Each structure stands twice: as C-alpha cells, then as structure tokens.
Coordinates of C-alpha atoms and ligand atoms in Angstrom, one line a residue:
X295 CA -12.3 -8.7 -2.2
X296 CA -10.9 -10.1 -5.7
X297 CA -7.5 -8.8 -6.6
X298 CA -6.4 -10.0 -9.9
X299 CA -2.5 -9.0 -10.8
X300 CA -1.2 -8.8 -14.2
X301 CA 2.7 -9.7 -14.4
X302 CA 5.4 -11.2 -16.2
X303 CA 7.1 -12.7 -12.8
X304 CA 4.0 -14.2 -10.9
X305 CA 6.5 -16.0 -9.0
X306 CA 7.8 -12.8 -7.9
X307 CA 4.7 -13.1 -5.5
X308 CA 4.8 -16.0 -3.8
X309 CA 6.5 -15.2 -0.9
X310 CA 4.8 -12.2 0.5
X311 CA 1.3 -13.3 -0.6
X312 CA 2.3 -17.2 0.5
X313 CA 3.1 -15.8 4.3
X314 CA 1.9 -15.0 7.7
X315 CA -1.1 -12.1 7.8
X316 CA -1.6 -12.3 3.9
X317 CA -1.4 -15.4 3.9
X318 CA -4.1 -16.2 6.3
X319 CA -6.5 -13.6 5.0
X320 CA -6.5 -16.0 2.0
X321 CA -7.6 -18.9 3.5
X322 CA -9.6 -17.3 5.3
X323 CA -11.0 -16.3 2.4
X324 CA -11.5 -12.3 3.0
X325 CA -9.8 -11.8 -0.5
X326 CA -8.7 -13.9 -3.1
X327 CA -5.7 -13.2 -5.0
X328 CA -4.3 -14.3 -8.8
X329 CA -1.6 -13.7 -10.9
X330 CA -1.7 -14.3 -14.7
X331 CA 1.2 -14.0 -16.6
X332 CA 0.7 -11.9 -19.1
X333 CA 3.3 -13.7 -21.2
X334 CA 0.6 -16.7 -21.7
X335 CA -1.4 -14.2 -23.6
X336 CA 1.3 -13.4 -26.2
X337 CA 0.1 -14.7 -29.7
X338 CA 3.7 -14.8 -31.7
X339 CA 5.6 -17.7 -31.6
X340 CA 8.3 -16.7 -29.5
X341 CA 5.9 -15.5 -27.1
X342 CA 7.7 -11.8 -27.0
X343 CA 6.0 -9.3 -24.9
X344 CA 8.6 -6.2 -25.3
X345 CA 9.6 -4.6 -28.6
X346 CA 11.8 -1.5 -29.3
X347 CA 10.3 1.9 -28.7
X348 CA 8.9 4.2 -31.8
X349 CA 11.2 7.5 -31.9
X350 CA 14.1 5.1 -30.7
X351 CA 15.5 5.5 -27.2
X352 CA 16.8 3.0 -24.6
X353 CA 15.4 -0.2 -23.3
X354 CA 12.1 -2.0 -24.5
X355 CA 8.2 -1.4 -24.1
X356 CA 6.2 -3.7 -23.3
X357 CA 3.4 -4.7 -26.5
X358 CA -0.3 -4.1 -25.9
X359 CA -1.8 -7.3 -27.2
X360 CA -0.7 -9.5 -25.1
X361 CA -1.4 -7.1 -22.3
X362 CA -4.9 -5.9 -23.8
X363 CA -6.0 -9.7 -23.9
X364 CA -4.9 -10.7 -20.5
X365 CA -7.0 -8.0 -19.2
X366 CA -10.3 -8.8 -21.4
X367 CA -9.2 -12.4 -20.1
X368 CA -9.3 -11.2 -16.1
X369 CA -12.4 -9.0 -16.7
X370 CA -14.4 -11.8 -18.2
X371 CA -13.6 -14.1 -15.5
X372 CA -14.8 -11.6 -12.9
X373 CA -17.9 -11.3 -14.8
X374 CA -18.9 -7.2 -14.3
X375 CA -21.4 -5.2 -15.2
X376 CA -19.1 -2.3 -15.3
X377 CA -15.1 -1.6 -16.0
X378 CA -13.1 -3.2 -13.0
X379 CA -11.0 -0.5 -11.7
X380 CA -7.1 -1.1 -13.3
X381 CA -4.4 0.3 -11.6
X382 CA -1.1 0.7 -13.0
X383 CA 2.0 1.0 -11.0
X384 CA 4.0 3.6 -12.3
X385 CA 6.6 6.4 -11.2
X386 CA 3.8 9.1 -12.9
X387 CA 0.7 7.8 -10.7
X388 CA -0.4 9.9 -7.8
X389 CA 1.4 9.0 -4.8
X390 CA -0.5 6.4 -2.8
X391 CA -1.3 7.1 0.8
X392 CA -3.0 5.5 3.7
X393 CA -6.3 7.5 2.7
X394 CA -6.1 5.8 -0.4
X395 CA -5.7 2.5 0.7
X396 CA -8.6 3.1 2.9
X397 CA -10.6 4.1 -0.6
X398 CA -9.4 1.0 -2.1
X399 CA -9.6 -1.5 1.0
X400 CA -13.8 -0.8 0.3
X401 CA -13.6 -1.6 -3.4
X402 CA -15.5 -5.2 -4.4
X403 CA -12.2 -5.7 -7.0
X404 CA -8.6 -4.8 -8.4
X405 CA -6.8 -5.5 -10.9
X406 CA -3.4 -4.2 -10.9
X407 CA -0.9 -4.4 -13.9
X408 CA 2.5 -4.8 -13.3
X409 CA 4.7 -3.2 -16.3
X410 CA 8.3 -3.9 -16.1
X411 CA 11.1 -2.6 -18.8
X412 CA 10.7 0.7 -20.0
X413 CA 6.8 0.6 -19.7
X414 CA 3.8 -0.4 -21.5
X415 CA 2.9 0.9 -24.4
X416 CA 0.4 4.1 -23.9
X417 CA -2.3 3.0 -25.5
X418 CA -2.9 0.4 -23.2
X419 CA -2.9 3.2 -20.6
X420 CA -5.5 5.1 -22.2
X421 CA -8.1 2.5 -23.1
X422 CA -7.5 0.3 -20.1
X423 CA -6.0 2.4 -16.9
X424 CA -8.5 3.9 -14.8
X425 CA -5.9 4.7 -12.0
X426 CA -1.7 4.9 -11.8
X427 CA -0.4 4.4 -8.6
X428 CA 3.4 5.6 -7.4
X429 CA 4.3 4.4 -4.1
X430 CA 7.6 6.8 -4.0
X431 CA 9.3 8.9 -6.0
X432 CA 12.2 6.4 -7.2
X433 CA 12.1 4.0 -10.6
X434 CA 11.8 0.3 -9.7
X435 CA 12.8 -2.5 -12.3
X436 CA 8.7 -3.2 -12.6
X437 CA 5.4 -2.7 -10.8
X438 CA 5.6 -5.4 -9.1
X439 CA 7.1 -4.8 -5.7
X440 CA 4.5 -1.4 -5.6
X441 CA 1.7 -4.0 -6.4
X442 CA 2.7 -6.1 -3.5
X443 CA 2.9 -3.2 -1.2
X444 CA -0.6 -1.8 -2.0
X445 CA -2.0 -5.3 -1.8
X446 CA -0.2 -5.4 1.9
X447 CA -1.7 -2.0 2.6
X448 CA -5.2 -2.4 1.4
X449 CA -5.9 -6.1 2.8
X450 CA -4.9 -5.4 6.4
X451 CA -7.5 -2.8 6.0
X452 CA -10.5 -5.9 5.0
X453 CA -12.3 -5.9 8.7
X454 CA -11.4 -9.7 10.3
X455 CA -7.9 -9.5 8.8
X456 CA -6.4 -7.9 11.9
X457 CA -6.9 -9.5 14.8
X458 CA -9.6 -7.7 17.6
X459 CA -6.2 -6.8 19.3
X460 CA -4.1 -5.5 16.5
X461 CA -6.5 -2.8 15.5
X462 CA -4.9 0.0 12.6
X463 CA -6.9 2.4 14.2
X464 CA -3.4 3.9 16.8
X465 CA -1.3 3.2 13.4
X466 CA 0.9 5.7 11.7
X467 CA -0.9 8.1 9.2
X468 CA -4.6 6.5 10.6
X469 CA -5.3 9.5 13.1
X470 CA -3.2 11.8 11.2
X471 CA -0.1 11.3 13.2
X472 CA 3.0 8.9 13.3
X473 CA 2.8 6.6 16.2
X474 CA 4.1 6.2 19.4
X475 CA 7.0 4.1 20.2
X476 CA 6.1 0.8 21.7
X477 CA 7.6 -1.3 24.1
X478 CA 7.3 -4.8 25.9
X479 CA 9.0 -7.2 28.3
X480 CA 11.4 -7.0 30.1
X481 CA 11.0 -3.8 31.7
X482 CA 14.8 -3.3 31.7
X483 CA 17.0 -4.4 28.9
X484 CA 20.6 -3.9 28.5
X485 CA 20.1 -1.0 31.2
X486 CA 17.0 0.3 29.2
X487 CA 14.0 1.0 31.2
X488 CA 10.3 1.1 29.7
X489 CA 8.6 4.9 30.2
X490 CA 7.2 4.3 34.1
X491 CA 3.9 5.4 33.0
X492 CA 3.1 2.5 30.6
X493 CA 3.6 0.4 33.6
X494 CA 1.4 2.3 35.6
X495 CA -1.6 0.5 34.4
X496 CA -3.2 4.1 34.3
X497 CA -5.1 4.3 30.7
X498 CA -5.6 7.7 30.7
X499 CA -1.9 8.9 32.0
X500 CA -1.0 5.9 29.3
X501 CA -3.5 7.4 26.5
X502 CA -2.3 11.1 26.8
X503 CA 1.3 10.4 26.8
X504 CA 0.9 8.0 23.4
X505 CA -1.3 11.1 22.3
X506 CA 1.6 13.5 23.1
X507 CA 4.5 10.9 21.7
X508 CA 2.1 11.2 18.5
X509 CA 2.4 14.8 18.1
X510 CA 5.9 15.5 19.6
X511 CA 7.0 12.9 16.8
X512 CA 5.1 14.3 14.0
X513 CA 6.4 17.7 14.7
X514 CA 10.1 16.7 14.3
X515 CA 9.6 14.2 11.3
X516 CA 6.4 15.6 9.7
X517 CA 5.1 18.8 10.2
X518 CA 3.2 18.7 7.3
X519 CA 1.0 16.2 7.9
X520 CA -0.2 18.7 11.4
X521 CA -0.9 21.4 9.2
X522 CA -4.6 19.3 8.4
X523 CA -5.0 18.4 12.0
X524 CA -7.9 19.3 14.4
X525 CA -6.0 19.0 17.8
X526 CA -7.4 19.7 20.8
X527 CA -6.5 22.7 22.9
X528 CA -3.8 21.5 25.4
X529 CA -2.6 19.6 22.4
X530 CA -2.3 23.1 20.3
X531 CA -0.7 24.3 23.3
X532 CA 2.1 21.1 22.7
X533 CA 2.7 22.2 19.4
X534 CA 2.5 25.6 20.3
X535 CA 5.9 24.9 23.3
X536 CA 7.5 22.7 20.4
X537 CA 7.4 25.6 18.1
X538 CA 8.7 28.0 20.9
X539 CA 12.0 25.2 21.2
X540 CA 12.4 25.1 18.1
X541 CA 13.0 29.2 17.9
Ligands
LIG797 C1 5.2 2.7 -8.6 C2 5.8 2.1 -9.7 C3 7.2 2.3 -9.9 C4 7.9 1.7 -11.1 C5 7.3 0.9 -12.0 N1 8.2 0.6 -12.9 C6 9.4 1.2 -12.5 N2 9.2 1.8 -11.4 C7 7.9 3.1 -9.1 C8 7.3 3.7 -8.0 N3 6.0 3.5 -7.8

C-alpha cells in the first residue's frame, strides 16, 4: 500500500512512523509512506499558506493553491488511472471505526490531507475530498495526529505486518466485542493471582471464559455495540443473567 500524507509539519511524523511495528512494515516494504509539505507548493514569495477567512471570524484558512497543487503533485507521482481516494481529517467526517479501517487496509493507495488552523478552504474539499475522516468528537490543532492514528489502524491490518502470533482477529471491536483482559508471568504479583483457568492449559475452559470476559465487558462499557451481535445461545443466556443483575 502507498500512503501519501499532505501536511505543513512532516516532521510531526517521524516518530510514530520512524518506530517499532510501523516502522518495520516499512522496510519491509508492505507500505510505503511520504509526507510532502504542502508549504513547498506555495507560489508567493513568503511562501504563506493561511489567509484570513471571507465573512471575517477567528483564526486563518488555509489557501487552496498550494494545497490544490501538492495534490495534482502526489497524484501524478502515483501515476492513476482513476482519482486516488483523498481523505481529509476533519471534526465533520464520519467517525472512523475498526470496520472502516478494515475497508481502507484493502485499498491499493491514500492520500490523506492534514489541514491545520481553522481549515482549508472548501473548495478544495469539494473538488478534491472524496472522504472526511473524524477519529472523535473533540477539535485537534490539525489533522495530523488523526492521520497518524488511521495510518496505525489501517497498516496493522496489511497481512505480514502482524506477526503469525499477534493476530487482530481476538482484538477489541474485530469480533464485535472488547477484549478480554490479558495476563502473563509471574502468576502472582504483588499478591495478584492470574484467573486459574488460563493456567489450566485447557483451550476450551480458556476459549469460553475469554469468550464470556468478551461479553461481560461489553455489557458494562458498551452495550451498544451487542445490540448488532449474533451470539450464541448459552451466550444470550449471559447477557440475558447480566440484564437480570442489572434490574
Ligand atoms: C479528525 C480531525 C480533527 C481535527 C482536525 N483539525 C482539528 N481537529 C479532529 C478529530 N478528528
């Protein structure tokens, strides 16, 4: 996969992209990141990327040439037939989820643009967008930190990224559920003892109680994401005692 990121702080990614699991995936070369500053593309002299808003109102925008040219710049590079799908990071996008990064871990390339300020001016948006992405309901100083995090999501997602061992499939939100508390040595630790039965080197005893950990802690922290879950019928009959508690 080729993700391309468009930002005024490139340097801004350095560290998570420069470490451990992305990192590897790198040289590894199951995707290949780059960040082009957007400020290189600025044609006045001063190389000024915001300007004041039309209509007034706080803070700056950020100008579409320079934007609208480091994109054409990115696009020709990647040499398409069709549009690369643009994501923009932005408090209005749809909220992104682990079903979405699954959509996006399968696409060939991204390019993601990182506004910062106020925003970017709309038309830019319109002719160039194809998706906005909010990774929380909360304003950010730029897209960059939600670029990173969608990266982070999407490329542990690229099969050979993951070790065999450290497979997403148990992982929060990937069967539906939150997932089950882990633990490892020692077996005792500060007078805390590990649940008997993941010592018991019984997979099935071990499988049902992650299974039943899974849905115990979904039902206190997130019943909503149950409500779209086939479970099975002593696992209904969990939810079903849970409910009865909670009365
Ligand atoms: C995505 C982007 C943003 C954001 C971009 N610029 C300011 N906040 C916030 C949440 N999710």
């Amino acid at each position: 996969m080729k993700v391309r990121i468009l930002t005024l702080f490139p340097e801004m990614f350095n560290g998570p992209f420069g470490t451990s699991i992305l990192k590897k995936a790198q040289e590894k070369e199951l995707i290949d990141i780059q960040c082009f500053n957007i400020r290189d593309f600025a044609l006045n002299k001063h190389k000024k990327v915001d300007d004041y808003p039309f209509g007034g109102g706080a803070g700056m925008v950020m100008t579409p040439q320079p934007i609208f040219d480091c994109h054409h710049h990115v696009t020709q590079m990647l040499n398409l037939n069709e549009p690369c799908k643009t994501i923009y990071l932005s408090p209005k996008g749809s909220t992104f989820t682990q079903e979405k990064a699954m959509e996006l871990a399968k696409e060939e390339q991204l390019i993601f643009l990182c506004g910062h300020y106020e925003g970017i001016d709309q038309r830019i948006i319109d002719e160039l967008v194809t998706d906005e992405i909010s990774i929380g309901d909360y304003v950010l100083t730029g897209g960059e930190l939600p670029a990173m995090v969608i990266v982070d999501a999407i490329t542990r997602l690229i099969p050979g990224v993951l070790s065999t061992e450290a497979s997403y499939e148990d992982e929060s939100f990937h069967c539906g559920l939150l997932e089950y508390p882990h633990y490892t040595r020692p077996r005792a630790f500060n007078g805390l003892e590990v649940p008997s039965v993941l010592l018991s080197g019984n997979h099935k005893d071990i499988d049902m109680w992650r299974r039943k950990q899974s849905i115990e802690l979904t039902f206190e922290r997130r019943p909503d994401l149950l409500k779209g879950l086939q479970l099975k019928k002593n696992e209904a009959q969990w939810v079903a005692e849970l409910s009865k508690k909670k009365e």
